[in-house]
PDB file of C-alpha atoms in Angstrom:
ATOM      1  CA  ASP N  52     -54.789  72.243 -45.384  1.00 86.00           C
ATOM      2  CA  SER N  53     -52.560  75.032 -46.724  1.00 89.00           C
ATOM      3  CA  GLY N  54     -49.601  72.749 -47.417  1.00 93.00           C
ATOM      4  CA  VAL N  55     -47.376  74.675 -44.996  1.00 97.00           C
ATOM      5  CA  THR N  56     -46.185  72.640 -42.015  1.00 97.00           C
ATOM      6  CA  GLN N  57     -44.779  73.839 -38.718  1.00 98.00           C
ATOM      7  CA  THR N  58     -43.209  71.996 -35.813  1.00 97.00           C
ATOM      8  CA  PRO N  59     -43.589  71.741 -32.934  1.00 97.00           C
ATOM      9  CA  LYS N  60     -47.253  72.573 -32.319  1.00 97.00           C
ATOM     10  CA  HIS N  61     -46.627  73.573 -28.734  1.00 97.00           C
ATOM     11  CA  LEU N  62     -43.490  74.568 -26.874  1.00 97.00           C
ATOM     12  CA  ILE N  63     -43.198  75.324 -23.174  1.00 98.00           C
ATOM     13  CA  THR N  64     -39.913  76.654 -21.878  1.00 98.00           C
ATOM     14  CA  ALA N  65     -38.408  78.903 -19.223  1.00 98.00           C
ATOM     15  CA  THR N  66     -37.146  82.462 -19.328  1.00 98.00           C
ATOM     16  CA  GLY N  67     -33.596  82.786 -20.602  1.00 97.00           C
ATOM     17  CA  GLN N  68     -33.809  79.678 -22.758  1.00 98.00           C
ATOM     18  CA  ARG N  69     -33.417  79.292 -26.508  1.00 98.00           C
ATOM     19  CA  VAL N  70     -35.816  77.521 -28.875  1.00 98.00           C
ATOM     20  CA  THR N  71     -36.006  76.735 -32.574  1.00 98.00           C
ATOM     21  CA  LEU N  72     -39.212  76.706 -34.578  1.00 98.00           C
ATOM     22  CA  ARG N  73     -39.332  74.933 -37.906  1.00 98.00           C
ATOM     23  CA  CYS N  74     -41.341  75.578 -41.055  1.00 98.00           C
ATOM     24  CA  SER N  75     -41.680  73.716 -44.338  1.00 97.00           C
ATOM     25  CA  PRO N  76     -43.245  75.790 -47.117  1.00 96.00           C
ATOM     26  CA  ARG N  77     -45.688  74.590 -49.753  1.00 94.00           C
ATOM     27  CA  SER N  78     -44.029  72.552 -52.453  1.00 92.00           C
ATOM     28  CA  GLY N  79     -42.389  74.907 -54.937  1.00 89.00           C
ATOM     29  CA  ASP N  80     -42.782  78.094 -52.873  1.00 93.00           C
ATOM     30  CA  LEU N  81     -39.545  80.043 -52.596  1.00 93.00           C
ATOM     31  CA  SER N  82     -40.637  82.706 -50.098  1.00 93.00           C
ATOM     32  CA  VAL N  83     -41.074  82.077 -46.389  1.00 95.00           C
ATOM     33  CA  TYR N  84     -42.422  84.617 -43.914  1.00 95.00           C
ATOM     34  CA  TRP N  85     -42.503  84.545 -40.122  1.00 97.00           C
ATOM     35  CA  TYR N  86     -45.161  86.273 -38.033  1.00 96.00           C
ATOM     36  CA  GLN N  87     -45.813  86.658 -34.327  1.00 96.00           C
ATOM     37  CA  GLN N  88     -49.346  86.854 -32.962  1.00 96.00           C
ATOM     38  CA  SER N  89     -49.901  87.788 -29.353  1.00 92.00           C
ATOM     39  CA  LEU N  90     -53.227  88.556 -27.697  1.00 81.00           C
ATOM     40  CA  ASP N  91     -52.753  92.294 -27.556  1.00 70.00           C
ATOM     41  CA  GLN N  92     -50.886  92.911 -30.798  1.00 76.00           C
ATOM     42  CA  GLY N  93     -52.396  90.971 -33.675  1.00 85.00           C
ATOM     43  CA  LEU N  94     -50.267  89.543 -36.471  1.00 92.00           C
ATOM     44  CA  GLN N  95     -46.832  91.169 -36.638  1.00 93.00           C
ATOM     45  CA  PHE N  96     -44.465  90.513 -39.525  1.00 92.00           C
ATOM     46  CA  LEU N  97     -41.015  89.428 -38.382  1.00 95.00           C
ATOM     47  CA  ILE N  98     -38.894  88.450 -41.376  1.00 95.00           C
ATOM     48  CA  GLN N  99     -39.002  87.106 -44.929  1.00 93.00           C
ATOM     49  CA  TYR N 100     -36.636  84.807 -46.802  1.00 95.00           C
ATOM     50  CA  TYR N 101     -36.587  84.192 -50.527  1.00 93.00           C
ATOM     51  CA  ASN N 102     -34.691  81.212 -51.872  1.00 94.00           C
ATOM     52  CA  GLY N 103     -32.267  81.242 -48.967  1.00 95.00           C
ATOM     53  CA  GLU N 104     -31.670  84.981 -48.811  1.00 95.00           C
ATOM     54  CA  GLU N 105     -33.140  87.457 -46.341  1.00 94.00           C
ATOM     55  CA  ARG N 106     -35.553  89.687 -48.289  1.00 91.00           C
ATOM     56  CA  ALA N 107     -37.358  91.847 -45.737  1.00 89.00           C
ATOM     57  CA  LYS N 108     -37.270  92.546 -42.034  1.00 91.00           C
ATOM     58  CA  GLY N 109     -40.111  93.697 -39.822  1.00 89.00           C
ATOM     59  CA  ASN N 110     -40.332  94.124 -36.085  1.00 84.00           C
ATOM     60  CA  ILE N 111     -37.913  91.335 -35.296  1.00 93.00           C
ATOM     61  CA  LEU N 112     -35.969  91.580 -32.048  1.00 95.00           C
ATOM     62  CA  GLU N 113     -32.192  91.181 -32.035  1.00 96.00           C
ATOM     63  CA  ARG N 114     -32.659  88.092 -29.840  1.00 97.00           C
ATOM     64  CA  PHE N 115     -34.509  86.456 -32.734  1.00 97.00           C
ATOM     65  CA  SER N 116     -32.940  85.172 -35.932  1.00 97.00           C
ATOM     66  CA  ALA N 117     -34.001  83.052 -38.856  1.00 97.00           C
ATOM     67  CA  GLN N 118     -32.574  81.225 -41.817  1.00 97.00           C
ATOM     68  CA  GLN N 119     -33.778  79.358 -44.882  1.00 98.00           C
ATOM     69  CA  PHE N 120     -31.958  76.236 -45.951  1.00 97.00           C
ATOM     70  CA  PRO N 121     -31.214  74.903 -49.464  1.00 96.00           C
ATOM     71  CA  ASP N 122     -34.241  72.598 -49.259  1.00 95.00           C
ATOM     72  CA  LEU N 123     -36.275  75.781 -48.573  1.00 96.00           C
ATOM     73  CA  HIS N 124     -37.376  74.894 -45.066  1.00 97.00           C
ATOM     74  CA  SER N 125     -36.883  77.671 -42.552  1.00 98.00           C
ATOM     75  CA  GLU N 126     -36.080  77.935 -38.878  1.00 98.00           C
ATOM     76  CA  LEU N 127     -36.801  80.750 -36.455  1.00 98.00           C
ATOM     77  CA  ASN N 128     -34.464  80.894 -33.481  1.00 98.00           C
ATOM     78  CA  LEU N 129     -35.584  82.690 -30.335  1.00 98.00           C
ATOM     79  CA  SER N 130     -33.020  83.220 -27.581  1.00 97.00           C
ATOM     80  CA  SER N 131     -32.854  84.752 -24.096  1.00 97.00           C
ATOM     81  CA  LEU N 132     -36.585  84.206 -23.923  1.00 98.00           C
ATOM     82  CA  GLU N 133     -38.768  86.549 -21.896  1.00 97.00           C
ATOM     83  CA  LEU N 134     -42.320  86.150 -20.624  1.00 96.00           C
ATOM     84  CA  GLY N 135     -43.483  88.591 -23.296  1.00 94.00           C
ATOM     85  CA  ASP N 136     -42.287  86.293 -26.062  1.00 96.00           C
ATOM     86  CA  SER N 137     -45.172  83.944 -25.322  1.00 96.00           C
ATOM     87  CA  ALA N 138     -47.272  83.992 -28.485  1.00 96.00           C
ATOM     88  CA  LEU N 139     -48.338  82.082 -31.548  1.00 97.00           C
ATOM     89  CA  TYR N 140     -45.654  82.017 -34.229  1.00 98.00           C
ATOM     90  CA  PHE N 141     -46.806  81.500 -37.796  1.00 98.00           C
ATOM     91  CA  CYS N 142     -44.939  80.719 -40.922  1.00 97.00           C
ATOM     92  CA  ALA N 143     -46.351  81.529 -44.348  1.00 96.00           C
ATOM     93  CA  SER N 144     -45.126  80.834 -47.856  1.00 95.00           C
ATOM     94  CA  SER N 145     -45.817  82.219 -51.300  1.00 92.00           C
ATOM     95  CA  GLY N 146     -44.852  81.578 -54.903  1.00 87.00           C
ATOM     96  CA  ARG N 147     -45.606  78.733 -57.308  1.00 71.00           C
ATOM     97  CA  GLY N 148     -48.189  80.630 -59.297  1.00 64.00           C
ATOM     98  CA  SER N 149     -50.068  81.947 -56.267  1.00 67.00           C
ATOM     99  CA  GLY N 150     -48.798  85.441 -56.952  1.00 71.00           C
ATOM    100  CA  ASN N 151     -48.422  87.451 -53.810  1.00 81.00           C
ATOM    101  CA  THR N 152     -50.837  85.403 -51.745  1.00 89.00           C
ATOM    102  CA  GLN N 153     -49.343  84.019 -48.548  1.00 93.00           C
ATOM    103  CA  TYR N 154     -50.504  80.663 -47.233  1.00 95.00           C
ATOM    104  CA  PHE N 155     -50.141  80.142 -43.508  1.00 97.00           C
ATOM    105  CA  GLY N 156     -49.137  77.147 -41.477  1.00 97.00           C
ATOM    106  CA  PRO N 157     -50.935  75.957 -38.334  1.00 97.00           C
ATOM    107  CA  GLY N 158     -48.542  77.807 -36.030  1.00 97.00           C
ATOM    108  CA  THR N 159     -46.390  77.027 -33.013  1.00 98.00           C
ATOM    109  CA  ARG N 160     -47.697  78.110 -29.624  1.00 97.00           C
ATOM    110  CA  LEU N 161     -44.795  79.204 -27.451  1.00 97.00           C
ATOM    111  CA  THR N 162     -45.288  79.555 -23.718  1.00 97.00           C
ATOM    112  CA  VAL N 163     -42.448  81.039 -21.671  1.00 97.00           C
ATOM    113  CA  LEU N 164     -42.741  80.439 -17.914  1.00 96.00           C
TER     114      LEU N 164
ATOM    115  CA  GLU K 720     -46.099 103.806 -43.376  1.00 82.00           C
ATOM    116  CA  ASP K 721     -48.820 101.362 -44.419  1.00 85.00           C
ATOM    117  CA  GLN K 722     -51.789 101.180 -42.060  1.00 91.00           C
ATOM    118  CA  VAL K 723     -54.846  98.979 -41.866  1.00 96.00           C
ATOM    119  CA  THR K 724     -57.869  99.404 -39.616  1.00 96.00           C
ATOM    120  CA  GLN K 725     -60.901  97.156 -39.387  1.00 97.00           C
ATOM    121  CA  SER K 726     -64.385  97.747 -38.086  1.00 97.00           C
ATOM    122  CA  PRO K 727     -66.281  96.740 -36.178  1.00 97.00           C
ATOM    123  CA  GLU K 728     -63.940  95.122 -33.669  1.00 96.00           C
ATOM    124  CA  ALA K 729     -66.601  92.494 -32.925  1.00 97.00           C
ATOM    125  CA  LEU K 730     -69.938  91.648 -34.533  1.00 98.00           C
ATOM    126  CA  ARG K 731     -72.725  89.356 -33.372  1.00 98.00           C
ATOM    127  CA  LEU K 732     -75.284  88.258 -35.948  1.00 97.00           C
ATOM    128  CA  GLN K 733     -78.240  85.963 -35.909  1.00 97.00           C
ATOM    129  CA  GLU K 734     -78.097  83.113 -38.405  1.00 97.00           C
ATOM    130  CA  GLY K 735     -79.324  84.453 -41.747  1.00 97.00           C
ATOM    131  CA  GLU K 736     -78.709  88.110 -40.837  1.00 97.00           C
ATOM    132  CA  SER K 737     -76.487  89.590 -43.561  1.00 97.00           C
ATOM    133  CA  SER K 738     -73.873  92.232 -42.788  1.00 98.00           C
ATOM    134  CA  SER K 739     -70.567  93.766 -43.902  1.00 98.00           C
ATOM    135  CA  LEU K 740     -67.110  94.068 -42.405  1.00 98.00           C
ATOM    136  CA  ASN K 741     -64.920  97.049 -43.231  1.00 98.00           C
ATOM    137  CA  CYS K 742     -61.182  97.278 -43.878  1.00 98.00           C
ATOM    138  CA  SER K 743     -59.742 100.773 -44.350  1.00 98.00           C
ATOM    139  CA  TYR K 744     -56.179 101.147 -45.518  1.00 96.00           C
ATOM    140  CA  THR K 745     -53.448 103.673 -46.190  1.00 93.00           C
ATOM    141  CA  VAL K 746     -50.709 102.460 -48.492  1.00 89.00           C
ATOM    142  CA  SER K 747     -48.229 104.028 -50.870  1.00 84.00           C
ATOM    143  CA  GLY K 748     -49.193 102.057 -53.965  1.00 87.00           C
ATOM    144  CA  LEU K 749     -51.392  99.028 -53.407  1.00 90.00           C
ATOM    145  CA  ARG K 750     -50.009  95.780 -54.715  1.00 90.00           C
ATOM    146  CA  GLY K 751     -52.785  93.673 -53.236  1.00 92.00           C
ATOM    147  CA  LEU K 752     -55.404  93.480 -50.496  1.00 95.00           C
ATOM    148  CA  PHE K 753     -55.981  90.116 -48.854  1.00 96.00           C
ATOM    149  CA  TRP K 754     -58.758  88.684 -46.716  1.00 98.00           C
ATOM    150  CA  TYR K 755     -58.198  85.794 -44.346  1.00 97.00           C
ATOM    151  CA  ARG K 756     -60.356  83.898 -41.903  1.00 97.00           C
ATOM    152  CA  GLN K 757     -58.818  82.748 -38.621  1.00 96.00           C
ATOM    153  CA  ASP K 758     -60.277  80.311 -36.122  1.00 96.00           C
ATOM    154  CA  PRO K 759     -59.010  80.462 -32.507  1.00 92.00           C
ATOM    155  CA  GLY K 760     -55.526  78.995 -32.175  1.00 91.00           C
ATOM    156  CA  LYS K 761     -55.283  78.198 -35.903  1.00 94.00           C
ATOM    157  CA  GLY K 762     -53.402  79.712 -38.808  1.00 96.00           C
ATOM    158  CA  PRO K 763     -55.109  82.295 -41.037  1.00 97.00           C
ATOM    159  CA  GLU K 764     -56.963  80.699 -43.948  1.00 97.00           C
ATOM    160  CA  PHE K 765     -56.798  82.530 -47.265  1.00 96.00           C
ATOM    161  CA  LEU K 766     -60.084  83.813 -48.657  1.00 97.00           C
ATOM    162  CA  PHE K 767     -59.545  86.479 -51.340  1.00 95.00           C
ATOM    163  CA  THR K 768     -56.996  88.671 -53.079  1.00 94.00           C
ATOM    164  CA  LEU K 769     -58.080  91.986 -54.628  1.00 95.00           C
ATOM    165  CA  TYR K 770     -55.753  94.054 -56.779  1.00 92.00           C
ATOM    166  CA  SER K 771     -57.574  97.110 -58.070  1.00 93.00           C
ATOM    167  CA  ALA K 772     -60.477  99.396 -57.211  1.00 94.00           C
ATOM    168  CA  GLY K 773     -63.773  98.057 -58.472  1.00 95.00           C
ATOM    169  CA  GLU K 774     -62.706  94.439 -58.246  1.00 96.00           C
ATOM    170  CA  GLU K 775     -65.057  91.945 -56.578  1.00 97.00           C
ATOM    171  CA  LYS K 776     -64.574  88.303 -55.597  1.00 97.00           C
ATOM    172  CA  GLU K 777     -67.142  85.825 -54.301  1.00 97.00           C
ATOM    173  CA  LYS K 778     -66.992  82.517 -52.505  1.00 95.00           C
ATOM    174  CA  GLU K 779     -70.082  80.851 -51.096  1.00 95.00           C
ATOM    175  CA  ARG K 780     -71.681  83.341 -48.677  1.00 96.00           C
ATOM    176  CA  LEU K 781     -68.763  85.787 -48.836  1.00 98.00           C
ATOM    177  CA  LYS K 782     -68.155  88.634 -51.253  1.00 98.00           C
ATOM    178  CA  ALA K 783     -65.192  90.998 -51.103  1.00 98.00           C
ATOM    179  CA  THR K 784     -65.092  94.402 -52.775  1.00 98.00           C
ATOM    180  CA  LEU K 785     -62.364  97.017 -53.112  1.00 97.00           C
ATOM    181  CA  THR K 786     -62.246 100.797 -53.470  1.00 94.00           C
ATOM    182  CA  LYS K 787     -59.232 103.106 -53.384  1.00 91.00           C
ATOM    183  CA  LYS K 788     -59.487 103.544 -49.622  1.00 94.00           C
ATOM    184  CA  GLU K 789     -61.292 100.504 -48.254  1.00 97.00           C
ATOM    185  CA  SER K 790     -62.521  96.986 -48.745  1.00 98.00           C
ATOM    186  CA  PHE K 791     -65.719  95.354 -47.608  1.00 98.00           C
ATOM    187  CA  LEU K 792     -66.378  91.725 -46.817  1.00 98.00           C
ATOM    188  CA  HIS K 793     -70.092  91.101 -47.258  1.00 98.00           C
ATOM    189  CA  ILE K 794     -71.559  88.060 -45.551  1.00 98.00           C
ATOM    190  CA  THR K 795     -74.910  86.923 -46.899  1.00 98.00           C
ATOM    191  CA  ALA K 796     -77.189  84.738 -44.780  1.00 97.00           C
ATOM    192  CA  PRO K 797     -74.374  83.676 -42.429  1.00 97.00           C
ATOM    193  CA  LYS K 798     -74.326  80.355 -40.618  1.00 97.00           C
ATOM    194  CA  PRO K 799     -72.802  79.536 -37.211  1.00 97.00           C
ATOM    195  CA  GLU K 800     -69.811  77.953 -38.960  1.00 97.00           C
ATOM    196  CA  ASP K 801     -68.923  81.384 -40.347  1.00 97.00           C
ATOM    197  CA  SER K 802     -67.990  82.460 -36.819  1.00 98.00           C
ATOM    198  CA  ALA K 803     -64.292  83.404 -36.840  1.00 97.00           C
ATOM    199  CA  THR K 804     -61.974  86.390 -36.876  1.00 96.00           C
ATOM    200  CA  TYR K 805     -61.686  87.971 -40.312  1.00 98.00           C
ATOM    201  CA  LEU K 806     -58.352  89.597 -41.083  1.00 97.00           C
ATOM    202  CA  CYS K 807     -57.509  92.072 -43.793  1.00 97.00           C
ATOM    203  CA  ALA K 808     -53.938  92.707 -44.998  1.00 95.00           C
ATOM    204  CA  VAL K 809     -52.304  94.983 -47.564  1.00 93.00           C
ATOM    205  CA  GLN K 810     -49.101  94.664 -49.523  1.00 90.00           C
ATOM    206  CA  ASP K 811     -47.571  97.741 -51.111  1.00 86.00           C
ATOM    207  CA  ASN K 812     -45.590  98.027 -54.318  1.00 82.00           C
ATOM    208  CA  TYR K 813     -42.293  98.447 -52.508  1.00 78.00           C
ATOM    209  CA  GLY K 814     -42.164  95.472 -50.187  1.00 69.00           C
ATOM    210  CA  GLN K 815     -43.029  91.853 -49.852  1.00 66.00           C
ATOM    211  CA  ASN K 816     -44.451  91.803 -46.367  1.00 72.00           C
ATOM    212  CA  PHE K 817     -48.080  92.148 -45.410  1.00 84.00           C
ATOM    213  CA  VAL K 818     -49.484  94.652 -42.946  1.00 92.00           C
ATOM    214  CA  PHE K 819     -52.419  93.112 -41.150  1.00 94.00           C
ATOM    215  CA  GLY K 820     -55.364  94.838 -39.554  1.00 95.00           C
ATOM    216  CA  PRO K 821     -56.487  93.892 -36.040  1.00 95.00           C
ATOM    217  CA  GLY K 822     -59.382  91.802 -37.339  1.00 96.00           C
ATOM    218  CA  THR K 823     -63.140  91.629 -36.832  1.00 97.00           C
ATOM    219  CA  ARG K 824     -64.375  88.911 -34.510  1.00 96.00           C
ATOM    220  CA  LEU K 825     -67.621  87.559 -35.979  1.00 98.00           C
ATOM    221  CA  SER K 826     -70.085  85.460 -33.987  1.00 98.00           C
ATOM    222  CA  VAL K 827     -73.099  83.969 -35.735  1.00 97.00           C
ATOM    223  CA  LEU K 828     -75.755  82.706 -33.348  1.00 97.00           C
ATOM    224  CA  PRO K 829     -78.112  79.869 -34.311  1.00 95.00           C
TER     225      PRO K 829
END
């Protein structure tokens, strides 16, 4: 158990809809990262937050947004969903003496029908 | 732009048959190289962090090594429970995010 939690585990929705994925980092970690993993693309970095502020952006679509709250949990919002957004979404956190190492949560499997 | 490649794409071993997985990288200033193990449908599980050429880390049947251009994950006398996808990632000195390789899918047959 990495100490990173994600909810929900599974999400099934329709095209055009909007969903919110939630992540709680390890206790004391200030950085949260979001990744997308689809069958044909591997793990793709989306965005990083550090102590509530956006720190780095990867290949995140404009339809996607994220935020980190004062209690350090983070949410990833996906809107105007398309079939191609179906993937596993992982959250990772780092800090608290772990250096640069990122610890991953169990993921949310999103299926868009 | 940072790049990571891994080989082979897939590897089948008999139980007890040792082998090595390769991770080749191109990065403008390596901050760290990371190995993870991922089981199907699960989150990546941290294995090792390597920071400089010549560094080695060991854990049970796994040993990771690092040179200036590549890293190897050596698996000694593997068991079926070592079957998983092994991912390599690099972090450069300029950013916080990781760049992951595509992974090596390892199957260890009893």
